[in-house]
Amino acid sequence: TLPASLHFKEPNPHIDFESSPFYVVGETKPWEETPRRALVNSLGFGGTNAHVILEEPPEVLKREERHQDYLFVLSAKTKTALQAMSDRLKSYLEKHPDLDLGDVAYTLQVGRAAFPQRKAFVATNREDAMKQLATRDEIGEAKTELERMGLDWMRGESIDWTHLHENDGCRRISLPTYPFEKKRYWLEFNAKEEANASSDNVQDTLKRIWKEYLGLDQLTVNDNFFDLGGDSFLAIQMVPEIQEVLGVSLKVNTILQYPTIEKLSTFIEKERGTSADREAVLLKEGDPTCSLFVIHQIDGHIFSYKQLANVLQDEGQIYGIESPYSSSDSSLTIERMASDYVKMIKMVQPKGPYRIIGASFGGLVAYEIAQQLDVDSLTMIDIINPTHLKQGAETEDDMFSLLLELFSGKKLSPEELKELSREEKIHQIMQCMNFEVLPFPEQERIFECMKVHWGALKKYRPKCYTKRICFFETEEKLSSLHDISLVSTWKDLGCNKIEPHVIAASHLGIMTSPYVDEVAKLIDAFLQSQKKESPDAKI
């Protein structure tokens, strides 16, 4: 039967089916009994494809039963496997009484590899063959040419089997394959190493998933996925679950690249930005018990905070947190960033008080950090509540248009935007941020990082924060926000303890001299007032 093609309604008008021997099966129909042929194809993710054309085998005419001797040979790597092979072949002969013994003997001779443990016997009919398969008897004294050949083969000699079957019409047939013994031979491993691995949550999670998919009770972090019986199809099935459980974006070939739990967990931690080598950057020395943490802007860097760090008079040391995320991390959220950064903050300062500053995009992350950590002071610089942005502005062009206007005041028409190449868009944004001196691949990497952060911004839905916020906004605004006060977008959430300051600067200019000097004085005053209100603030 030829099944109908799913969801087919009408043929592609660009394919001339009428002039070809091909057609689409629009409805289920009988498959005519001509030589049946079918094409099987496999398409790779990269566009590589392979095709195999299959044709039904010709009908096999049953030969007349022949009464003659046949030499049966079996071999395996162990005695147990050899006995299992004998048992399986005996059972197969019982279930298939019409098998030609000549075909069976021929297949065993030319269609199977020769292993050290060997068995050979001569049989004339099916009953004789099954009887000898059920016993451990082998050829004793060689009385015939076949028995002599069988003994030579059992001693390890290589036999040219083709001389036995000249002009006899024997063919290879389907027979039971090698009876693999389902045992797992574990390498000894260092118990201390295993204990250390188990303490890592990512590795523990990967172990659980690997055991589930591979059907194993135990494994180590250095076992190779493919040596354990895994294949590419199983690996592709595992990737979505790993992504969902660990909250990381992975390519379908990730397990192929990192086939051990040790390597895969290291890669995942690097992608998530939570590995031990992710550390905050010290911008200014000071009191380590009351550090001040500044959060990167949308470009992922902390260069813009350098002038602010220099002019702040607060006695605490100042650390900057840069973005560790890759351009492929489309699942990134502000909540996850904040969670990761809280861990980085606690690596520097295990106990409070915690003081956080975030400018622009960094203000959103700082706001969410304050939701997850008992923050003593929160400062936000020129950032809108993202729920007040135009809905649906999700594309790369949407981000480019908004940032270009925010950074330079330049607003493009749809026609002007359409004329720009991607390289030109990247160059214009980098020029606004004084990154045009960087090699283009690095500019492109920063732009891709901005896209990931933009996606996180658009998904973020902030909750009310009831503590004090030192809030700055600039006089220069987007044309679409000309009549909107940024601080009002946060007060709409119920954040009523916001202390607003308006600076006569642009969005990028507020972090540069002379405007940053005014910002620093106001932040210093805010930090001092917070100390007076809660001098012993701890988490």
XYZ file of C-alpha atoms in Angstrom:
539
model
C 0.000 0.000 0.000
C 1.185 3.525 -0.826
C 0.065 5.915 1.960
C -1.129 9.387 1.040
C 1.340 12.258 1.543
C 0.488 14.126 4.731
C -1.027 17.621 4.359
C -0.720 17.552 0.541
C -3.271 19.805 -1.162
C -1.790 20.889 -4.496
C 1.578 20.384 -6.226
C 4.317 22.992 -6.352
C 3.663 25.050 -9.523
C 7.423 25.193 -10.221
C 7.627 21.395 -10.646
C 6.482 20.038 -14.022
C 5.030 16.734 -12.831
C 3.088 16.225 -16.082
C 6.304 15.910 -18.099
C 7.952 13.600 -15.594
C 7.382 10.014 -14.464
C 6.844 11.265 -10.915
C 3.668 12.186 -9.076
C 2.546 12.954 -5.526
C 0.427 10.296 -3.854
C -2.612 12.347 -2.939
C -4.588 9.456 -1.501
C -3.816 5.977 -0.217
C -3.684 3.429 -3.047
C -2.499 -0.127 -3.747
C 1.165 -0.564 -4.714
C 1.291 -2.329 -8.055
C 3.227 -5.575 -8.170
C 5.926 -4.424 -10.556
C 9.493 -4.474 -9.213
C 8.865 -2.143 -6.266
C 11.427 0.594 -5.727
C 11.695 3.292 -3.065
C 14.076 6.141 -2.317
C 15.183 6.773 1.253
C 16.932 10.066 1.951
C 18.493 11.698 4.989
C 18.961 15.463 5.260
C 21.622 16.905 7.543
C 21.336 20.171 9.496
C 24.064 21.696 7.360
C 22.383 20.788 4.052
C 24.297 17.554 3.446
C 22.049 14.798 2.158
C 22.296 11.152 1.193
C 19.980 9.029 -0.930
C 19.568 5.260 -1.212
C 17.363 3.595 -3.820
C 15.939 0.273 -2.691
C 14.429 -2.414 -4.898
C 12.533 -5.445 -3.705
C 14.603 -8.637 -4.019
C 13.780 -11.074 -6.806
C 11.663 -14.029 -5.857
C 13.830 -16.906 -4.673
C 12.988 -20.199 -6.293
C 13.098 -23.078 -3.836
C 15.734 -25.609 -4.855
C 15.079 -29.309 -4.777
C 16.061 -30.875 -1.471
C 19.597 -32.222 -1.631
C 20.886 -35.053 0.504
C 24.545 -34.303 1.063
C 26.936 -33.371 3.837
C 27.322 -29.733 4.918
C 30.057 -28.228 7.080
C 28.728 -25.922 9.821
C 31.186 -23.519 11.498
C 30.526 -21.242 14.480
C 32.882 -19.017 16.474
C 32.777 -16.481 19.305
C 35.086 -14.610 21.670
C 34.076 -16.627 24.737
C 32.821 -20.150 25.430
C 29.618 -18.715 26.878
C 28.930 -16.708 23.730
C 29.717 -19.742 21.549
C 27.164 -21.841 23.419
C 24.608 -19.022 23.140
C 25.238 -18.840 19.400
C 24.642 -22.597 19.076
C 21.402 -22.353 21.053
C 20.127 -19.433 18.990
C 20.888 -21.163 15.695
C 19.164 -24.380 16.876
C 16.062 -22.397 17.841
C 16.112 -20.601 14.495
C 16.254 -23.880 12.560
C 13.306 -25.181 14.568
C 11.212 -22.116 13.717
C 12.177 -22.118 10.015
C 11.893 -25.702 8.739
C 12.032 -24.600 5.089
C 15.571 -23.217 5.284
C 18.022 -24.644 2.784
C 20.878 -26.209 4.795
C 23.321 -25.354 2.026
C 22.431 -21.665 2.428
C 22.787 -21.919 6.226
C 26.237 -23.534 6.010
C 27.385 -21.087 3.318
C 26.262 -18.054 5.374
C 28.080 -19.307 8.475
C 31.251 -19.834 6.448
C 31.450 -16.596 4.458
C 29.184 -14.217 6.378
C 30.634 -14.374 9.878
C 33.947 -13.252 11.388
C 36.188 -15.970 12.833
C 36.877 -15.689 16.584
C 39.138 -17.760 18.901
C 36.444 -20.030 20.392
C 35.329 -22.333 17.533
C 32.990 -25.208 16.828
C 32.596 -27.238 13.604
C 30.509 -30.251 12.632
C 29.157 -31.982 9.553
C 25.413 -32.616 9.123
C 23.255 -34.036 6.358
C 19.794 -32.827 7.383
C 18.050 -30.373 9.693
C 17.473 -32.878 12.519
C 21.135 -33.895 12.493
C 22.228 -30.242 12.577
C 19.940 -29.376 15.518
C 21.144 -32.456 17.441
C 24.788 -31.440 17.066
C 24.008 -27.830 17.967
C 22.454 -29.054 21.223
C 25.606 -30.930 22.265
C 29.198 -29.900 22.832
C 30.441 -32.646 20.518
C 32.893 -31.579 17.842
C 34.666 -33.262 14.970
C 36.902 -35.982 16.332
C 38.918 -38.006 13.841
C 38.633 -36.648 10.311
C 37.209 -39.321 8.005
C 36.063 -37.109 5.143
C 37.388 -34.071 3.310
C 34.747 -31.855 4.977
C 35.705 -33.082 8.452
C 39.405 -32.482 7.710
C 38.592 -28.938 6.559
C 36.535 -28.375 9.721
C 39.418 -29.533 11.945
C 41.856 -27.253 10.117
C 39.474 -24.323 10.645
C 39.135 -25.116 14.383
C 42.946 -25.052 14.688
C 42.923 -21.497 13.359
C 43.721 -22.006 9.684
C 42.227 -19.706 7.068
C 39.962 -21.574 4.636
C 38.971 -20.514 1.127
C 35.296 -21.475 1.313
C 34.552 -20.613 -2.310
C 35.984 -23.963 -3.481
C 33.223 -25.728 -1.545
C 30.442 -23.942 -3.362
C 31.423 -23.746 -7.005
C 28.265 -23.946 -9.105
C 26.037 -25.098 -6.208
C 23.883 -21.939 -6.163
C 24.168 -21.342 -2.407
C 23.443 -17.826 -1.171
C 23.747 -15.804 2.010
C 20.599 -15.633 4.107
C 19.459 -13.992 7.321
C 20.588 -15.878 10.441
C 20.929 -14.958 14.146
C 23.792 -12.517 14.749
C 26.476 -12.475 17.429
C 25.124 -13.023 20.980
C 26.800 -10.135 22.772
C 27.118 -10.647 26.514
C 25.473 -7.663 28.188
C 28.100 -6.982 30.807
C 29.725 -3.697 31.786
C 33.401 -3.786 32.763
C 34.096 -0.670 34.827
C 37.484 0.945 35.084
C 38.646 1.671 38.595
C 38.281 5.327 39.485
C 39.454 7.545 42.282
C 36.750 7.767 44.959
C 37.870 11.268 45.908
C 37.502 12.399 42.309
C 34.002 10.961 42.155
C 33.024 12.667 45.401
C 34.217 15.990 44.062
C 32.280 15.472 40.854
C 29.107 14.609 42.756
C 29.303 17.898 44.624
C 28.809 19.794 41.386
C 25.128 20.303 40.670
C 25.592 20.492 36.887
C 27.484 17.201 36.823
C 24.906 15.539 39.086
C 22.130 16.637 36.736
C 24.002 15.412 33.669
C 24.649 12.054 35.369
C 20.952 11.602 36.032
C 19.999 12.406 32.435
C 22.737 10.186 30.952
C 21.752 7.233 33.159
C 18.109 7.643 32.163
C 18.759 7.752 28.410
C 21.547 5.151 28.353
C 19.803 2.744 30.737
C 22.805 2.550 33.083
C 22.964 2.287 36.854
C 26.336 3.942 37.244
C 28.903 5.936 35.298
C 31.782 8.321 35.939
C 32.318 11.882 34.788
C 35.074 10.745 32.404
C 33.091 8.021 30.599
C 32.629 8.749 26.890
C 28.955 8.956 25.872
C 29.538 6.981 22.682
C 31.618 4.301 24.429
C 28.667 3.794 26.784
C 26.437 2.861 23.849
C 25.126 6.298 22.916
C 24.735 7.467 19.334
C 24.051 10.747 17.546
C 20.280 10.222 17.512
C 20.182 9.655 21.270
C 22.421 12.666 21.809
C 20.045 14.894 19.825
C 17.121 13.644 21.935
C 18.987 14.455 25.166
C 19.916 18.034 24.290
C 16.399 19.562 24.752
C 16.069 18.069 28.246
C 19.532 19.321 29.243
C 18.595 22.782 27.956
C 15.314 22.811 29.861
C 16.705 21.528 33.153
C 19.900 23.604 33.203
C 18.552 26.700 31.460
C 21.236 26.882 28.795
C 21.095 27.077 25.008
C 22.980 24.222 23.321
C 23.539 23.190 19.726
C 22.367 19.735 18.672
C 25.966 18.605 18.184
C 27.112 19.689 21.662
C 27.453 16.137 23.026
C 29.451 15.199 19.944
C 31.885 17.999 20.775
C 31.906 17.335 24.532
C 31.258 13.584 24.937
C 32.083 13.246 28.658
C 30.218 14.722 31.616
C 33.434 16.419 32.738
C 33.870 18.218 29.398
C 30.160 18.920 28.900
C 29.674 20.391 32.382
C 32.708 22.657 31.919
C 31.282 23.890 28.621
C 27.801 24.433 30.105
C 29.152 26.376 33.066
C 31.124 28.558 30.687
C 27.981 29.195 28.640
C 25.931 29.960 31.733
C 28.630 32.177 33.176
C 28.611 30.449 36.561
C 31.954 28.693 36.519
C 34.533 29.503 39.158
C 36.696 31.488 36.740
C 33.925 34.071 36.338
C 34.959 36.835 38.705
C 34.038 40.445 39.242
C 36.608 42.980 37.991
C 38.228 45.223 40.606
C 37.920 48.846 39.437
C 39.064 50.619 42.602
C 40.709 49.600 45.863
C 38.879 50.262 49.129
C 37.205 48.726 52.179
C 36.446 45.048 51.306
C 33.628 44.825 53.876
C 31.378 47.288 52.039
C 32.081 46.828 48.345
C 30.204 48.667 45.640
C 29.190 46.607 42.585
C 28.479 48.117 39.155
C 26.626 46.083 36.508
C 27.565 46.167 32.817
C 25.461 47.972 30.239
C 23.907 46.379 27.141
C 27.307 45.970 25.441
C 28.356 43.585 28.235
C 31.364 45.685 29.308
C 32.118 47.962 32.259
C 34.300 50.551 30.454
C 31.608 53.191 30.930
C 31.958 53.016 34.739
C 35.660 53.882 34.837
C 35.181 57.640 35.242
C 32.440 57.147 37.838
C 34.653 54.808 39.875
C 37.464 57.374 39.840
C 35.362 60.266 41.171
C 33.246 58.450 43.772
C 34.419 59.263 47.314
C 32.874 56.221 49.005
C 35.415 54.215 51.024
C 34.322 50.809 49.710
C 36.185 48.956 46.984
C 34.432 49.006 43.603
C 33.890 45.900 41.475
C 32.498 45.677 37.972
C 30.526 42.698 36.660
C 30.826 41.983 32.940
C 28.550 39.756 30.873
C 29.836 36.193 30.503
C 27.090 35.040 28.145
C 27.563 33.862 24.582
C 25.798 35.219 21.536
C 23.903 31.919 21.106
C 22.168 32.131 24.495
C 18.705 33.087 23.240
C 17.088 31.754 26.434
C 18.822 34.338 28.638
C 16.616 36.223 31.102
C 17.226 39.116 33.486
C 16.281 36.805 36.348
C 18.967 34.295 35.423
C 21.573 37.008 34.976
C 20.772 38.390 38.423
C 20.986 34.924 39.972
C 24.401 34.328 38.394
C 25.667 37.760 39.417
C 24.526 37.293 43.017
C 26.858 34.281 43.144
C 29.708 36.386 41.757
C 29.003 39.135 44.287
C 29.059 36.677 47.181
C 32.389 35.297 45.977
C 33.831 38.777 46.563
C 31.841 39.646 49.678
C 30.073 36.741 51.450
C 28.116 39.065 53.774
C 26.379 42.431 53.367
C 25.897 45.302 53.238
C 25.524 45.102 49.451
C 25.479 48.264 47.317
C 24.555 47.982 43.626
C 24.733 50.474 40.751
C 23.366 49.837 37.270
C 23.381 52.207 34.305
C 20.973 51.757 31.387
C 20.521 47.987 30.779
C 22.646 47.373 33.879
C 19.968 49.197 35.862
C 17.465 46.434 35.047
C 19.853 43.715 36.191
C 20.702 45.715 39.322
C 16.969 46.077 40.046
C 16.471 42.307 39.774
C 19.568 41.633 41.914
C 17.892 43.760 44.586
C 14.883 41.426 44.349
C 17.047 38.338 44.917
C 19.542 39.763 47.433
C 18.952 41.915 50.506
C 20.541 45.034 49.023
C 21.426 47.984 51.247
C 21.435 50.555 48.444
C 20.299 50.497 44.819
C 21.205 53.100 42.204
C 19.652 53.068 38.706
C 20.841 55.347 35.914
C 18.652 56.319 32.934
C 16.637 53.136 32.389
C 12.951 52.744 31.570
C 10.627 50.106 32.954
C 10.682 47.781 29.874
C 6.928 47.221 30.011
C 6.572 50.814 28.723
C 8.560 50.108 25.561
C 6.797 49.514 22.268
C 5.393 46.001 22.279
C 6.583 43.619 19.575
C 9.905 45.397 19.008
C 11.806 42.116 19.002
C 13.919 42.162 15.844
C 17.523 43.149 15.280
C 16.358 46.208 13.325
C 14.081 47.253 16.196
C 17.022 47.118 18.589
C 19.312 48.956 16.161
C 16.826 51.781 15.538
C 16.146 52.356 19.242
C 19.800 52.220 20.295
C 20.957 54.456 17.444
C 18.450 57.138 18.467
C 19.264 56.652 22.168
C 23.033 56.844 21.604
C 23.195 59.552 18.922
C 19.767 61.181 18.648
C 19.570 60.039 15.017
C 16.187 58.638 13.976
C 16.050 56.662 10.711
C 13.072 56.309 8.411
C 12.059 52.784 7.315
C 13.530 53.526 3.878
C 16.885 54.627 5.320
C 16.977 51.585 7.580
C 16.322 49.262 4.658
C 19.273 50.668 2.699
C 21.798 49.894 5.450
C 23.761 46.654 5.357
C 24.233 44.721 8.572
C 27.905 45.718 8.645
C 26.941 49.388 8.362
C 24.465 49.053 11.230
C 27.080 47.456 13.446
C 29.617 50.142 12.539
C 27.213 52.974 13.401
C 26.414 51.529 16.838
C 30.086 50.842 17.599
C 31.001 54.378 16.527
C 28.506 55.798 19.035
C 30.221 53.820 21.817
C 33.776 54.624 20.614
C 34.372 50.979 19.689
C 35.049 51.678 16.004
C 38.791 51.093 16.549
C 38.145 47.427 17.350
C 38.525 44.764 14.622
C 35.194 44.100 12.936
C 34.875 40.506 14.284
C 35.043 41.933 17.820
C 32.523 44.649 16.923
C 30.215 41.956 15.591
C 30.659 39.893 18.768
C 29.673 42.888 20.915
C 26.658 43.528 18.680
C 25.560 39.895 19.042
C 25.960 40.200 22.822
C 23.747 43.286 22.733
C 21.085 41.278 20.887
C 21.095 38.614 23.613
C 20.712 41.293 26.296
C 17.997 43.013 24.258
C 16.048 39.764 24.160
C 16.342 39.457 27.945
C 15.215 43.083 28.371
C 12.107 42.575 26.235
C 11.084 39.520 28.268
C 11.603 41.133 31.671
C 8.574 41.983 33.781
C 9.837 43.702 36.948
C 8.079 43.432 40.288
C 7.588 46.159 42.865
C 10.613 47.119 44.980
C 9.737 48.809 48.262
C 13.137 50.093 49.423
C 14.903 53.356 48.522
C 16.236 53.820 45.000
C 18.615 56.559 43.882
C 17.396 57.195 40.323
C 18.965 59.276 37.531
C 17.525 60.221 34.175
C 18.740 62.532 31.434
C 17.040 65.515 29.858
C 17.638 64.134 26.359
C 15.175 61.341 25.585
C 13.884 59.204 22.749
C 11.318 61.011 20.606
C 8.756 58.358 21.511
C 9.386 59.038 25.223
C 9.696 62.819 25.015
C 6.812 63.505 27.409
C 7.436 60.508 29.676
C 9.457 60.677 32.867
C 11.472 57.471 33.290
C 11.008 57.548 37.046
C 7.228 57.538 36.570
C 7.423 54.205 34.738
C 8.861 52.685 37.911
C 6.467 54.443 40.244
C 3.683 52.760 38.279
C 4.909 49.500 39.842
C 4.424 50.903 43.311
C 8.086 51.827 43.842
C 7.345 54.880 45.962
C 10.745 55.350 47.618
C 12.496 56.529 44.457
C 14.678 59.605 44.786
C 14.848 61.092 41.244
C 17.617 63.259 39.809
C 17.520 64.781 36.324
C 20.895 65.429 34.666
C 21.277 67.778 31.689
C 23.080 65.178 29.593
C 22.544 62.565 26.902
C 22.149 58.844 27.561
C 25.834 58.106 26.936
C 27.068 61.496 28.118
C 25.789 61.067 31.681
C 28.673 58.679 32.415
C 31.318 61.151 31.203
C 32.783 64.373 32.563
C 31.490 66.871 33.590
C 28.098 65.187 34.133
C 29.511 62.143 35.909
C 30.964 64.403 38.628
C 27.460 65.551 39.574
C 26.196 61.962 39.463
C 29.027 60.800 41.739
C 28.301 63.492 44.366
C 24.636 62.511 44.497
C 25.485 58.801 44.773
C 27.972 59.492 47.583
C 25.308 61.446 49.467
C 22.809 58.612 48.961
C 25.270 55.992 50.228
C 26.045 58.074 53.315
C 22.364 58.527 54.117
C 21.803 54.779 53.787
C 24.608 54.075 56.257
C 22.964 56.358 58.807
C 19.612 54.614 58.355
C 20.941 51.037 58.557
C 24.545 51.010 59.823
C 24.454 47.281 60.621
C 22.676 46.105 57.482
C 23.485 42.472 56.758
C 21.881 39.749 54.715
